[in-house]
Amino acid sequence: MTVSSGESSIDTKNSLSGLAPLEAVLFDVDGTLCDSDPLHYYAFREMLQEINFNGGVPITEEYFVQNIAGKHNDDIAAVLFPDDIERGLKFTVDKEAMFRKLASEQLKAINGLYKVKKWIEDRGLKRAAVTNAPRPNAELMISLLGLSDFFDAIILGDECEHAKPHPEPYLKALEVLKVSKDHTFIFEDSVSGIKAGVAAGIPVVGLTTRNPEHLLMQAKPTFLIQDYEDPKLWTALEELDKKKDAGN
């Protein structure tokens, strides 16, 4: 799956050229537009410790990655408070309020995000944010990143019958944008999100923002990138442009 750093060659497994002519690009939000997982981890760790969760022993980053990152709050509540889901849901509401305070002060875009944003805008492609985050979080992050006017739609797991890892949020995005899965790809950073995209039949470019590569690869992304400056991504996008031009 690796590509040599020689710019000229591309491993076919890292190709998006079969999607030409491209119609749309879909983005997850947390960990994909911005490196928000450390803020979520901090909020969960501090608040769980305050209520003596796990005997007061702080949760580890590994625990966070395996049980919390990328999941919908309903699922997180069931993991953390299996015997008292109502308490779990109340806890996640309070935690999101703490996250939004932290995000307002500390949120940063993933490296190269505005470069790929320009590439998408220059080609007049449709775009949607597809996230398991609650609406107040999603809208705050998108606004802080200056992307409120960039997205044609925001699709929330909360507003679908099933959240990720179910494919419904991504299928809904295709429907709202009126585009084909055969001419669309997704940027995602979590196992849950990659699984949702793959189940929807849409190629997924995975970002190794925080989650371990071996876990992400098990979800079967088309390929992985470190961030939006990764030469692998730009080689694939150039191939896509060439294929489109050849078809005109």
XYZ file of C-alpha atoms in Angstrom:
248
model
C 0.000 0.000 0.000
C 2.990 2.269 0.302
C 4.128 4.528 -2.463
C 7.740 5.404 -3.041
C 8.432 9.045 -2.402
C 9.465 9.303 -6.050
C 6.717 11.616 -7.273
C 6.338 9.979 -10.686
C 4.869 6.610 -9.811
C 1.621 5.756 -8.075
C 0.596 2.400 -6.681
C -2.709 1.461 -8.339
C -4.124 0.802 -4.868
C -3.647 4.524 -4.183
C -5.571 5.643 -7.253
C -8.793 7.621 -7.390
C -8.694 7.943 -11.191
C -11.613 5.520 -11.658
C -13.888 8.206 -10.162
C -13.390 10.622 -13.083
C -15.224 12.831 -13.735
C -15.347 13.611 -10.010
C -18.617 15.135 -8.765
C -18.220 15.495 -4.997
C -15.945 15.171 -1.977
C -17.327 14.287 1.466
C -15.548 15.075 4.739
C -15.873 13.793 8.254
C -15.328 16.634 10.781
C -13.564 15.544 14.009
C -9.996 14.472 13.217
C -10.550 15.059 9.493
C -11.078 18.809 9.181
C -9.416 19.553 12.516
C -7.302 17.743 15.088
C -10.035 17.691 17.713
C -9.466 14.240 19.250
C -6.960 15.523 21.873
C -9.643 17.967 23.078
C -12.279 15.206 23.236
C -9.817 12.917 25.029
C -8.959 15.636 27.567
C -12.647 16.366 28.257
C -13.562 12.683 28.683
C -10.503 11.948 30.840
C -11.042 14.892 33.191
C -14.796 14.481 33.561
C -14.660 10.691 34.029
C -11.997 11.098 36.690
C -14.200 13.640 38.521
C -16.973 11.030 38.878
C -14.515 8.283 39.945
C -15.004 6.237 36.739
C -12.701 3.184 36.716
C -11.958 3.788 40.415
C -10.614 7.240 39.625
C -7.868 5.909 37.355
C -7.704 8.203 34.265
C -8.650 6.576 30.957
C -5.715 6.019 28.613
C -5.410 7.255 25.048
C -5.632 3.609 23.903
C -8.951 3.218 25.730
C -10.192 6.426 24.112
C -9.219 5.263 20.599
C -10.803 1.819 21.019
C -14.025 2.791 22.795
C -14.826 6.436 22.100
C -13.128 8.067 19.084
C -15.408 8.434 16.058
C -18.436 6.897 17.795
C -21.879 8.437 18.227
C -22.708 9.639 21.746
C -25.501 7.042 22.109
C -22.891 4.292 21.593
C -20.376 6.005 23.888
C -22.991 6.274 26.651
C -23.664 2.527 26.333
C -19.935 1.734 26.602
C -19.228 4.003 29.573
C -22.490 3.506 31.506
C -23.982 0.179 30.346
C -26.186 -0.037 33.442
C -27.454 3.549 33.311
C -27.806 4.802 29.735
C -29.714 7.918 30.824
C -26.811 8.921 33.039
C -24.448 8.210 30.141
C -26.396 10.442 27.768
C -26.472 13.282 30.318
C -22.720 12.852 30.808
C -22.045 13.131 27.058
C -24.140 16.338 26.849
C -22.039 17.907 29.626
C -18.844 16.656 28.027
C -19.771 18.246 24.685
C -20.237 21.599 26.429
C -16.712 21.288 27.837
C -15.401 20.288 24.399
C -16.946 23.356 22.744
C -15.267 25.623 25.305
C -11.896 23.977 24.609
C -12.460 24.058 20.833
C -13.255 27.782 20.876
C -9.797 28.387 22.321
C -7.630 25.684 20.750
C -9.059 24.210 17.510
C -6.621 23.942 14.580
C -7.154 22.828 10.974
C -5.434 19.681 9.699
C -2.260 20.577 7.808
C -3.022 21.301 4.116
C -6.812 21.564 4.581
C -7.080 24.922 2.818
C -4.959 23.655 -0.075
C -7.383 20.768 -0.729
C -10.325 23.161 -0.167
C -9.006 25.365 -3.008
C -8.514 22.301 -5.251
C -12.170 21.336 -4.698
C -13.468 24.888 -5.218
C -11.394 25.391 -8.392
C -13.094 22.329 -9.912
C -16.599 23.322 -8.826
C -17.151 20.063 -6.950
C -20.025 19.533 -4.519
C -19.107 18.940 -0.886
C -20.706 17.885 2.378
C -19.601 17.383 5.968
C -20.822 14.030 7.336
C -20.367 13.591 11.072
C -21.438 11.760 14.218
C -20.869 14.997 16.161
C -23.907 16.788 17.625
C -25.052 19.782 15.534
C -23.729 22.464 17.971
C -20.253 20.858 17.822
C -20.264 20.383 14.044
C -21.422 23.931 13.338
C -18.948 25.412 15.832
C -15.955 23.519 14.379
C -16.924 24.309 10.786
C -17.397 27.979 11.702
C -14.093 28.209 13.626
C -12.312 26.753 10.592
C -13.938 29.334 8.282
C -15.779 26.642 6.311
C -19.425 27.627 6.871
C -19.767 28.779 3.252
C -17.697 25.902 1.864
C -20.100 23.032 2.551
C -23.275 22.549 0.530
C -24.699 20.364 3.316
C -23.989 19.055 6.811
C -25.247 15.509 7.428
C -25.502 14.466 11.079
C -25.640 10.961 12.510
C -28.190 12.387 14.993
C -30.532 13.195 12.119
C -30.302 9.773 10.440
C -31.959 6.587 11.618
C -28.469 5.091 12.001
C -25.178 6.895 12.698
C -21.750 5.732 11.494
C -20.460 2.992 11.225
C -23.769 2.423 9.407
C -23.575 3.703 5.796
C -26.792 5.754 6.062
C -25.156 9.177 6.732
C -22.963 8.848 3.626
C -25.832 7.534 1.498
C -27.913 10.501 2.660
C -25.103 12.878 1.607
C -25.139 11.410 -1.923
C -28.904 11.880 -2.036
C -28.811 15.479 -0.759
C -26.014 16.485 -3.154
C -27.601 14.508 -6.038
C -24.306 12.809 -6.911
C -23.214 9.234 -7.656
C -21.086 7.066 -5.381
C -19.107 6.212 -8.512
C -17.911 9.827 -8.791
C -17.423 10.725 -5.124
C -14.823 10.034 -2.451
C -14.570 10.580 1.297
C -11.957 11.882 3.738
C -12.207 10.081 7.127
C -9.952 9.505 10.133
C -11.729 6.867 12.257
C -12.429 3.150 11.937
C -16.146 3.812 12.397
C -16.178 6.468 9.654
C -14.127 4.454 7.168
C -16.419 1.451 7.703
C -19.455 3.675 7.028
C -17.990 4.980 3.772
C -16.882 1.565 2.549
C -20.314 0.099 3.398
C -21.880 2.898 1.319
C -19.722 1.808 -1.627
C -17.704 5.058 -1.693
C -13.876 5.095 -1.802
C -12.365 6.460 1.415
C -9.049 8.263 1.865
C -8.094 7.715 5.508
C -6.167 10.254 7.578
C -3.778 8.981 10.240
C -4.455 12.032 12.428
C -4.550 10.097 15.704
C -5.767 6.562 15.079
C -3.235 3.741 14.500
C -2.614 2.830 10.844
C -3.140 -0.901 11.399
C -6.621 -0.288 12.859
C -7.582 2.069 10.025
C -6.359 -0.405 7.391
C -8.626 -3.109 8.851
C -11.579 -0.901 7.840
C -10.376 -1.056 4.186
C -9.758 2.555 3.079
C -8.566 3.058 -0.511
C -5.335 4.439 0.968
C -4.055 6.385 3.982
C -2.476 9.834 4.133
C -0.751 11.661 6.948
C -2.500 14.968 6.190
C -3.624 17.035 3.179
C -0.021 17.876 2.251
C 0.812 14.168 1.754
C 2.378 13.621 -1.725
C 0.304 10.418 -2.020
C -2.887 12.477 -2.048
C -1.644 14.994 -4.618
C -0.362 12.263 -6.927
C -3.824 10.661 -6.798
C -5.577 13.996 -7.430
C -3.286 14.741 -10.388
C -4.108 11.310 -11.844
C -7.795 12.094 -11.416
C -7.398 15.391 -13.296
C -5.490 13.667 -16.134
C -8.165 10.974 -16.487
C -10.904 13.630 -16.605
C -9.004 15.673 -19.228
C -8.401 12.556 -21.316
C -12.141 11.833 -21.249
C -13.096 15.316 -22.496
